[in-house]
């Protein structure tokens, strides 16, 4: 006979359900707490090999490497202009030539004035030399009446009489002169000094002088080199070959040499007196030359000024021809041959010439980054107008002084592109300065590193113990996201990021390789 089943009451079932529910809740509560203590969700990253790319981005506008606005320096009409837009020019090519006849005439007049001034200067130097008057010949000074301080003009101031020899003029019949010749000896008698001296014939005249008695006489000059104290026009006669001269012979005038003052002025010094015997070249007197000296000095200053003016005028003449300052291309042209210009007007440039074999642009760099930028660093350049084209640039200058605005300081750097290709002046570009590029180095996230004093640390997680260890590392370069580890860690270890505490247990969820790029 089957055993009779005993049914629980409804009240008993309800009590049992409540008790079970409480047990499950308590178990869940304590079990959940235990799990939470061992599975705190923190960010764990695996130490691996990757790349460090440090760069700074910016933009700019393309400019020619060299650009010149060709502007006029003179007024006038353009006479010649051979180059047009897009033409290639060489350094030194004449871009514009202005009409310059007036400027050339001015230069010619200046050169004429300089030539005249040089002549005047030379004349003043000669006058200064002429201020000292010298004896023109050796002899006795005669007719010298000047006194110190006296003003004289251009005049004869004395005579130098050469009485070292004298000439006797006597007369003979023409027939008697047939046997005479120059150099033949003659005896001369001078009654006034009761002396007879010997001389030589120095001249025989061919001209006959008729006399009242019908006889024709010829003049014969006899030179006597003996020094005698006789006067001019003293009576004398001669014997030649024993034949006495006819009529009265006379001592002719001695040789006279005028002493001439060739300048005007005041007598400053007198060195000789009347009737003194002077040698050729001996000083007679000196005229005060101070006026001429001052004029010479003033003239030298004027001449220098004239040369400076001429130099300036010639320099200005060069402004009438404008040469290309560089090898390049004509970007724009505003004026042509036949146009007239006034340099005082606010006219635009005549043309723009640029060197487009290289181009450049400026970038503004934040003060926080400027220390990273150095001359010579590589710059990657792209232009929106030239899709899929990349250009290589180089930092060629870094400003030493920044520009502050609204509390932010920026520094201007210049980037040069040596091979611009189709880049044109005025194009907008984007640029990336490659500060540092390291490949296949051991890296960890930047947020995994903490600093204590001058040392750097990471929290290394152990899978076996599920604990972390604070470990000192040697830090290398960083790109803002990842940091190179030079020592202290090995590939495959795990580190905590986001500032996790070393005392907290961690689960293994999300522990992938972390930084991309495996070791090669």
Coordinates of C-alpha atoms in Angstrom, one line a residue:
X1 CA 0.0 0.0 0.0
X2 CA 1.5 3.2 -1.0
X3 CA 3.0 5.6 1.5
X4 CA 0.8 8.6 2.2
X5 CA 2.3 11.9 1.1
X6 CA 2.4 14.6 3.6
X7 CA 1.7 18.1 2.2
X8 CA 3.1 21.3 3.7
X9 CA 0.9 24.0 4.6
X10 CA 0.7 27.2 2.6
X11 CA 2.1 29.2 5.5
X12 CA 5.1 26.9 5.8
X13 CA 6.0 27.2 2.1
X14 CA 5.9 31.0 2.3
X15 CA 8.3 31.0 5.4
X16 CA 10.7 28.7 3.5
X17 CA 10.7 31.0 0.4
X18 CA 11.5 34.0 2.5
X19 CA 14.3 32.2 4.3
X20 CA 15.8 31.0 1.0
X21 CA 15.7 34.5 -0.4
X22 CA 17.5 35.9 2.6
X23 CA 20.2 33.3 2.4
X24 CA 20.7 34.0 -1.3
X25 CA 20.8 37.7 -0.7
X26 CA 23.4 37.3 2.1
X27 CA 25.5 35.0 0.0
X28 CA 25.3 37.4 -3.0
X29 CA 26.2 40.3 -0.8
X30 CA 29.3 38.8 0.6
X31 CA 30.2 37.1 -2.6
X32 CA 29.9 40.4 -4.5
X33 CA 32.2 42.2 -2.1
X34 CA 34.8 39.6 -2.3
X35 CA 34.7 39.7 -6.1
X36 CA 34.9 43.5 -6.1
X37 CA 38.0 43.4 -3.9
X38 CA 39.8 41.2 -6.5
X39 CA 38.5 42.7 -9.7
X40 CA 38.8 46.4 -9.4
X41 CA 38.7 47.6 -13.1
X42 CA 41.9 49.6 -13.8
X43 CA 43.7 50.3 -17.1
X44 CA 46.6 47.9 -17.6
X45 CA 49.0 48.4 -20.5
X46 CA 51.5 45.9 -21.8
X47 CA 55.1 47.2 -22.3
X48 CA 56.0 46.9 -25.9
X49 CA 58.0 48.3 -28.8
X50 CA 56.7 51.2 -30.9
X51 CA 57.5 54.5 -32.5
X52 CA 57.9 58.0 -30.9
X53 CA 56.9 60.7 -33.3
X54 CA 57.3 64.3 -31.9
X55 CA 55.9 67.0 -34.2
X56 CA 54.4 70.5 -34.2
X57 CA 51.7 71.4 -36.7
X58 CA 50.9 74.8 -38.2
X59 CA 50.1 76.7 -41.4
X60 CA 51.4 79.5 -43.5
X61 CA 51.4 81.3 -46.8
X62 CA 54.0 80.7 -49.6
X63 CA 56.3 83.6 -50.4
X64 CA 59.1 83.8 -52.9
X65 CA 62.6 83.1 -51.4
X66 CA 63.5 86.6 -52.6
X67 CA 61.1 89.2 -53.7
X68 CA 61.8 92.8 -54.9
X69 CA 59.3 95.6 -55.6
X70 CA 61.0 97.6 -58.4
X71 CA 60.3 101.2 -57.6
X72 CA 61.4 104.4 -59.4
X73 CA 64.1 106.6 -57.9
X74 CA 63.8 109.5 -60.4
X75 CA 61.1 111.5 -62.1
X76 CA 60.6 111.2 -65.8
X77 CA 59.4 109.2 -68.7
X78 CA 60.1 105.5 -69.1
X79 CA 62.2 105.2 -72.3
X80 CA 62.7 101.4 -72.3
X81 CA 61.1 98.4 -70.6
X82 CA 61.8 95.0 -72.4
X83 CA 60.4 92.5 -69.8
X84 CA 56.8 91.4 -69.2
X85 CA 55.0 89.2 -66.7
X86 CA 56.3 85.6 -66.4
X87 CA 59.6 86.6 -68.2
X88 CA 62.8 85.2 -66.8
X89 CA 65.4 87.8 -65.9
X90 CA 69.0 87.6 -64.9
X91 CA 70.7 89.7 -62.2
X92 CA 71.9 92.9 -63.8
X93 CA 69.4 92.9 -66.7
X94 CA 68.0 96.4 -67.4
X95 CA 64.4 96.3 -66.3
X96 CA 63.6 100.0 -66.9
X97 CA 65.5 102.9 -68.5
X98 CA 64.3 106.5 -68.0
X99 CA 65.0 109.5 -70.2
X100 CA 68.2 111.1 -68.8
X101 CA 69.5 113.8 -71.2
X102 CA 69.0 116.6 -68.5
X103 CA 70.9 114.6 -65.9
X104 CA 73.8 114.0 -68.4
X105 CA 73.9 117.7 -69.3
X106 CA 74.2 118.5 -65.6
X107 CA 77.1 116.1 -65.2
X108 CA 78.9 117.7 -68.2
X109 CA 78.5 121.1 -66.7
X110 CA 79.9 119.9 -63.4
X111 CA 82.9 118.3 -65.2
X112 CA 83.5 121.6 -67.0
X113 CA 83.4 123.5 -63.7
X114 CA 85.9 121.1 -62.1
X115 CA 88.2 121.5 -65.0
X116 CA 88.0 125.3 -64.6
X117 CA 88.6 125.1 -60.9
X118 CA 91.7 122.9 -61.4
X119 CA 93.1 125.5 -63.8
X120 CA 92.5 128.2 -61.2
X121 CA 94.1 126.1 -58.5
X122 CA 97.2 125.5 -60.7
X123 CA 97.4 129.3 -61.3
X124 CA 97.2 130.0 -57.6
X125 CA 100.1 127.5 -57.0
X126 CA 102.1 129.2 -59.7
X127 CA 101.4 132.6 -58.2
X128 CA 102.6 131.4 -54.8
X129 CA 105.8 130.3 -56.4
X130 CA 106.0 133.6 -58.2
X131 CA 105.8 135.4 -54.9
X132 CA 109.5 135.0 -54.6
X133 CA 111.3 136.9 -57.4
X134 CA 114.8 135.7 -58.5
X135 CA 117.5 137.3 -60.6
X136 CA 117.0 136.2 -64.3
X137 CA 120.7 136.6 -65.0
X138 CA 124.0 137.3 -63.3
X139 CA 125.0 141.0 -63.3
X140 CA 124.6 144.3 -61.6
X141 CA 121.2 145.2 -60.2
X142 CA 120.0 148.5 -61.6
X143 CA 116.9 150.7 -61.3
X144 CA 115.8 148.9 -58.1
X145 CA 113.7 151.4 -56.1
X146 CA 111.2 149.3 -54.1
X147 CA 110.8 149.3 -50.3
X148 CA 109.4 146.7 -47.8
X149 CA 105.6 147.1 -47.4
X150 CA 105.1 148.8 -50.7
X151 CA 102.3 147.5 -53.0
X152 CA 103.3 146.5 -56.5
X153 CA 101.5 145.2 -59.5
X154 CA 102.6 143.1 -62.5
X155 CA 105.6 145.2 -63.6
X156 CA 109.3 145.4 -64.2
X157 CA 110.9 146.2 -60.8
X158 CA 114.6 146.3 -61.8
X159 CA 117.2 145.5 -64.4
X160 CA 120.1 143.1 -64.2
X161 CA 122.9 144.6 -66.3
X162 CA 125.6 142.1 -67.4
X163 CA 128.8 144.1 -67.6
X164 CA 131.1 141.1 -67.6
X165 CA 131.7 141.9 -71.2
X166 CA 130.9 144.8 -73.5
X167 CA 130.6 145.6 -77.2
X168 CA 132.3 148.3 -79.2
X169 CA 130.7 149.4 -82.4
X170 CA 133.1 150.9 -85.0
X171 CA 132.9 151.6 -88.7
X172 CA 135.0 150.7 -91.7
X173 CA 134.7 151.2 -95.5
X174 CA 132.8 148.4 -97.1
X175 CA 135.9 147.5 -99.0
X176 CA 137.9 147.2 -95.9
X177 CA 135.5 144.7 -94.4
X178 CA 136.1 142.2 -97.2
X179 CA 139.0 140.7 -95.4
X180 CA 137.3 140.7 -92.0
X181 CA 135.5 137.8 -90.3
X182 CA 133.9 136.9 -87.0
X183 CA 136.4 135.9 -84.5
X184 CA 139.2 137.9 -85.9
X185 CA 141.3 139.9 -83.4
X186 CA 141.0 143.6 -83.0
X187 CA 142.8 146.2 -80.8
X188 CA 140.4 148.7 -79.2
X189 CA 141.5 152.0 -77.7
X190 CA 139.3 153.7 -75.1
X191 CA 140.6 157.2 -74.5
X192 CA 138.4 157.8 -71.4
X193 CA 140.3 155.2 -69.4
X194 CA 143.5 155.6 -71.4
X195 CA 143.5 151.9 -72.1
X196 CA 144.0 149.6 -75.0
X197 CA 142.4 146.2 -74.9
X198 CA 142.1 143.3 -77.3
X199 CA 138.8 142.0 -78.5
X200 CA 137.4 139.8 -81.3
X201 CA 135.0 140.7 -84.1
X202 CA 131.6 139.4 -83.2
X203 CA 129.5 140.8 -86.0
X204 CA 130.0 142.4 -89.4
X205 CA 127.0 144.2 -90.9
X206 CA 126.2 143.7 -94.6
X207 CA 124.3 147.0 -94.7
X208 CA 126.1 150.0 -96.0
X209 CA 125.5 153.4 -94.4
X210 CA 126.1 156.3 -96.9
X211 CA 128.0 159.3 -95.6
X212 CA 127.7 162.9 -96.7
X213 CA 131.2 162.7 -98.3
X214 CA 129.9 159.9 -100.6
X215 CA 131.6 157.1 -98.7
X216 CA 129.6 154.1 -97.5
X217 CA 130.5 152.6 -94.1
X218 CA 129.7 149.2 -92.5
X219 CA 129.2 148.6 -88.8
X220 CA 131.6 146.2 -87.1
X221 CA 131.0 145.0 -83.5
X222 CA 133.9 143.9 -81.4
X223 CA 133.4 142.1 -78.1
X224 CA 135.7 142.7 -75.2
X225 CA 135.6 140.3 -72.3
X226 CA 137.9 142.3 -70.0
X227 CA 136.0 144.0 -67.2
X228 CA 136.5 147.7 -67.3
X229 CA 134.9 150.5 -65.3
X230 CA 133.4 152.3 -68.2
X231 CA 130.0 153.7 -69.0
X232 CA 127.8 153.0 -72.0
X233 CA 128.3 155.2 -75.0
X234 CA 131.9 155.9 -74.1
X235 CA 134.0 156.9 -77.2
X236 CA 136.4 154.2 -78.6
X237 CA 138.1 153.3 -81.9
X238 CA 139.8 150.1 -83.2
X239 CA 142.7 148.8 -85.2
X240 CA 142.1 145.7 -87.4
X241 CA 145.1 144.4 -89.3
X242 CA 146.6 147.8 -88.5
X243 CA 143.7 149.7 -90.2
X244 CA 142.0 152.2 -87.9
X245 CA 138.3 152.5 -87.8
X246 CA 136.6 155.5 -89.4
X247 CA 134.7 158.1 -87.4
X248 CA 133.6 157.7 -83.8
X249 CA 133.1 154.3 -82.3
X250 CA 131.1 153.9 -79.1
X251 CA 130.6 151.4 -76.2
X252 CA 127.2 150.0 -76.9
X253 CA 124.5 149.3 -74.2
X254 CA 125.3 146.4 -72.0
X255 CA 123.1 143.3 -72.0
X256 CA 120.1 144.0 -69.8
X257 CA 117.7 141.5 -68.2
X258 CA 114.4 142.8 -66.7
X259 CA 113.4 141.7 -63.3
X260 CA 109.6 141.3 -63.5
X261 CA 106.9 140.8 -60.8
X262 CA 104.3 138.5 -62.3
X263 CA 101.8 138.9 -59.5
X264 CA 100.4 141.8 -57.5
X265 CA 100.8 142.2 -53.8
X266 CA 102.7 143.8 -50.9
X267 CA 106.5 143.5 -50.7
X268 CA 107.1 141.2 -47.7
X269 CA 110.9 140.8 -47.9
X270 CA 113.8 142.5 -49.8
X271 CA 117.1 140.6 -50.1
X272 CA 119.3 142.9 -52.2
X273 CA 120.0 146.6 -52.8
X274 CA 120.5 148.9 -55.8
X275 CA 123.9 148.2 -57.7
X276 CA 124.4 144.9 -55.9
X277 CA 126.0 142.2 -58.1
X278 CA 123.6 139.2 -58.2
X279 CA 123.9 135.7 -59.4
X280 CA 121.4 134.1 -61.7
X281 CA 118.6 132.6 -59.5
X282 CA 119.4 134.7 -56.4
X283 CA 116.5 136.0 -54.4
X284 CA 115.6 139.7 -55.1
X285 CA 112.4 140.1 -53.1
X286 CA 109.3 138.3 -51.8
X287 CA 105.7 139.3 -52.1
X288 CA 103.3 138.5 -49.3
X289 CA 101.5 135.3 -50.6
X290 CA 99.0 134.8 -47.8
X291 CA 96.1 136.0 -50.0
X292 CA 97.0 133.4 -52.6
X293 CA 97.5 130.6 -50.0
X294 CA 94.0 131.3 -48.5
X295 CA 92.5 131.3 -52.0
X296 CA 94.3 128.0 -52.7
X297 CA 92.9 126.4 -49.6
X298 CA 89.4 127.7 -50.3
X299 CA 89.7 126.4 -53.8
X300 CA 90.7 123.0 -52.6
X301 CA 87.6 122.8 -50.4
X302 CA 85.4 124.0 -53.3
X303 CA 87.0 121.5 -55.6
X304 CA 86.3 118.6 -53.2
X305 CA 82.7 119.7 -53.0
X306 CA 82.5 119.8 -56.7
X307 CA 83.8 116.3 -56.9
X308 CA 81.3 115.1 -54.3
X309 CA 78.5 116.8 -56.3
X310 CA 79.7 115.1 -59.5
X311 CA 79.9 111.8 -57.8
X312 CA 76.4 112.2 -56.5
X313 CA 75.2 113.3 -59.9
X314 CA 76.8 110.2 -61.5
X315 CA 75.3 108.0 -58.8
X316 CA 71.9 109.6 -59.6
X317 CA 72.4 109.0 -63.3
X318 CA 72.6 105.2 -62.5
X319 CA 69.1 105.6 -61.0
X320 CA 67.8 106.3 -64.5
X321 CA 68.6 102.6 -65.4
X322 CA 67.1 100.0 -63.0
X323 CA 68.8 96.6 -63.0
X324 CA 67.3 93.3 -61.8
X325 CA 68.7 92.6 -58.3
X326 CA 68.4 88.9 -58.7
X327 CA 67.9 86.0 -61.1
X328 CA 64.2 85.4 -61.1
X329 CA 60.9 85.9 -62.8
X330 CA 58.6 88.9 -63.3
X331 CA 55.6 88.3 -61.1
X332 CA 53.8 91.5 -62.1
X333 CA 54.3 94.6 -64.2
X334 CA 52.5 97.9 -63.6
X335 CA 54.3 100.5 -65.9
X336 CA 55.5 100.3 -69.5
X337 CA 57.6 102.4 -71.9
X338 CA 56.2 105.8 -72.5
X339 CA 54.6 106.2 -69.0
X340 CA 55.7 109.2 -66.9
X341 CA 56.2 108.9 -63.2
X342 CA 56.7 111.2 -60.2
X343 CA 58.6 109.6 -57.3
X344 CA 56.8 111.8 -54.8
X345 CA 53.4 110.3 -55.8
X346 CA 52.0 107.2 -54.0
X347 CA 52.4 105.1 -57.1
X348 CA 52.7 101.3 -56.9
X349 CA 55.9 99.6 -57.8
X350 CA 57.0 99.4 -61.5
X351 CA 57.1 95.6 -61.3
X352 CA 57.7 92.7 -58.9
X353 CA 60.7 90.4 -59.5
X354 CA 61.0 87.2 -57.4
X355 CA 63.3 84.2 -57.1
X356 CA 61.0 81.2 -57.2
X357 CA 63.7 78.6 -57.4
X358 CA 63.1 78.3 -53.7
X359 CA 60.1 79.4 -51.6
X360 CA 59.5 80.1 -47.9
X361 CA 56.7 80.7 -45.4
X362 CA 56.4 81.7 -41.8
X363 CA 54.8 79.7 -38.9
X364 CA 53.7 80.9 -35.5
X365 CA 55.0 78.5 -32.7
X366 CA 53.6 78.6 -29.2
X367 CA 56.0 79.5 -26.5
X368 CA 55.5 76.1 -24.9
X369 CA 56.9 74.5 -28.1
X370 CA 59.5 76.9 -29.3
X371 CA 62.3 75.3 -27.4
X372 CA 61.8 72.2 -29.4
X373 CA 62.3 74.0 -32.7
X374 CA 65.8 74.2 -34.2
X375 CA 67.3 75.4 -37.4
X376 CA 67.7 72.6 -39.9
X377 CA 64.7 70.5 -38.7
X378 CA 62.7 68.8 -41.4
X379 CA 59.2 70.1 -42.2
X380 CA 56.5 68.2 -44.1
X381 CA 54.4 70.5 -46.2
X382 CA 51.1 70.0 -48.1
X383 CA 49.0 72.5 -50.0
X384 CA 45.2 72.3 -50.5
X385 CA 45.6 73.6 -54.0
X386 CA 47.9 70.7 -54.9
X387 CA 46.2 67.5 -53.8
X388 CA 48.3 64.4 -53.1
X389 CA 51.6 66.4 -53.3
X390 CA 54.0 66.6 -50.5
X391 CA 57.0 69.0 -50.2
X392 CA 60.0 68.8 -48.0
X393 CA 61.0 72.0 -46.1
X394 CA 63.6 73.0 -43.6
X395 CA 63.6 75.4 -40.7
X396 CA 65.9 78.2 -41.7
X397 CA 65.4 80.8 -38.9
X398 CA 63.9 80.9 -35.5
X399 CA 62.9 84.3 -33.9
X400 CA 64.7 85.2 -30.7
X401 CA 61.8 87.4 -29.5
X402 CA 58.2 86.5 -29.3
X403 CA 55.0 88.4 -30.0
X404 CA 52.5 88.5 -27.2
X405 CA 48.7 88.8 -27.7
X406 CA 45.9 88.1 -25.2
X407 CA 48.3 86.5 -22.8
X408 CA 49.7 84.1 -25.4
X409 CA 53.2 84.5 -26.8
X410 CA 54.1 83.1 -30.3
X411 CA 57.5 82.9 -32.0
X412 CA 57.8 83.2 -35.8
X413 CA 60.0 80.7 -37.6
X414 CA 60.9 80.6 -41.3
X415 CA 60.7 77.5 -43.3
X416 CA 62.4 77.2 -46.8
X417 CA 61.4 74.7 -49.5
X418 CA 64.3 74.1 -51.9
X419 CA 62.2 72.2 -54.5
X420 CA 58.8 74.0 -54.6
X421 CA 57.5 72.3 -57.8
X422 CA 54.1 73.9 -58.6
X423 CA 53.9 75.9 -55.4
X424 CA 53.1 79.5 -56.2
X425 CA 53.4 82.7 -54.2
X426 CA 50.3 83.2 -52.0
X427 CA 49.2 79.6 -51.7
X428 CA 48.0 78.4 -48.3
X429 CA 49.9 75.4 -46.9
X430 CA 49.8 73.1 -43.8
X431 CA 53.1 72.1 -42.2
X432 CA 54.3 69.6 -39.7
X433 CA 57.7 70.1 -38.1
X434 CA 59.3 66.8 -37.3
X435 CA 60.9 67.4 -33.9
X436 CA 62.0 63.8 -33.3
X437 CA 61.3 60.4 -34.9
X438 CA 62.4 57.2 -33.1
X439 CA 61.3 53.8 -34.4
X440 CA 61.1 50.4 -32.7
X441 CA 61.9 51.7 -29.1
X442 CA 60.4 50.4 -25.8
X443 CA 57.4 52.6 -24.9
X444 CA 54.8 53.0 -22.2
X445 CA 51.8 55.5 -22.1
X446 CA 52.7 58.9 -20.7
X447 CA 50.1 58.5 -18.0
X448 CA 51.8 55.5 -16.6
X449 CA 54.7 57.5 -15.4
X450 CA 54.9 59.4 -12.1
X451 CA 57.7 61.7 -10.8
X452 CA 59.2 61.8 -7.4
X453 CA 61.8 64.5 -7.1
X454 CA 64.1 64.1 -10.1
X455 CA 63.3 60.4 -10.6
X456 CA 60.6 58.7 -12.7
X457 CA 58.5 55.7 -11.7
X458 CA 55.9 53.2 -13.0
X459 CA 53.6 50.7 -11.2
X460 CA 54.4 47.3 -12.7
X461 CA 51.6 44.7 -12.4
X462 CA 52.4 41.0 -11.8
X463 CA 49.9 38.4 -13.2
X464 CA 51.1 35.8 -10.7
X465 CA 50.6 37.8 -7.5
X466 CA 48.0 40.2 -8.9
X467 CA 49.9 42.9 -7.1
X468 CA 51.8 46.1 -8.3
X469 CA 55.3 47.1 -7.7
X470 CA 56.6 50.7 -7.8
X471 CA 59.7 50.7 -10.0
X472 CA 62.2 53.4 -11.0
X473 CA 62.8 53.8 -14.8
X474 CA 65.0 56.0 -17.0
X475 CA 62.8 58.1 -19.2
X476 CA 63.6 59.0 -22.9
X477 CA 61.7 61.0 -25.5
X478 CA 58.0 61.4 -25.5
X479 CA 55.4 62.5 -28.1
X480 CA 52.6 63.5 -25.6
X481 CA 51.0 60.1 -25.7
X482 CA 53.8 57.6 -25.3
X483 CA 57.2 57.8 -23.6
X484 CA 60.4 55.9 -24.5
X485 CA 61.8 53.8 -21.6
X486 CA 65.6 53.6 -21.7
X487 CA 65.9 51.2 -18.7
X488 CA 63.9 49.7 -15.8
X489 CA 61.3 47.8 -17.9
X490 CA 61.3 44.9 -20.3
X491 CA 59.0 44.0 -23.2
X492 CA 55.9 42.0 -22.1
X493 CA 55.6 43.5 -18.6
X494 CA 52.4 45.3 -17.5
X495 CA 52.1 48.8 -16.1
X496 CA 49.2 50.6 -14.5
X497 CA 48.1 53.9 -16.2
X498 CA 45.9 56.8 -15.1
X499 CA 47.7 57.1 -11.8
X500 CA 46.6 53.7 -10.3
X501 CA 47.7 52.9 -6.7
X502 CA 50.2 50.1 -6.2
X503 CA 48.1 48.7 -3.3
X504 CA 44.9 47.8 -5.3
X505 CA 44.4 44.4 -6.8
X506 CA 43.6 44.3 -10.5
X507 CA 41.8 42.0 -12.8
X508 CA 43.3 40.9 -16.2
X509 CA 40.6 42.4 -18.4
X510 CA 41.7 44.7 -21.2
X511 CA 45.4 43.7 -21.0
X512 CA 46.2 43.8 -24.7
X513 CA 49.5 44.8 -26.3
X514 CA 48.8 48.5 -25.7
X515 CA 51.1 50.6 -27.8
X516 CA 51.0 49.6 -31.5
X517 CA 54.1 48.5 -33.3
X518 CA 55.9 45.3 -32.3
X519 CA 59.6 44.8 -32.1
X520 CA 61.3 44.0 -35.4

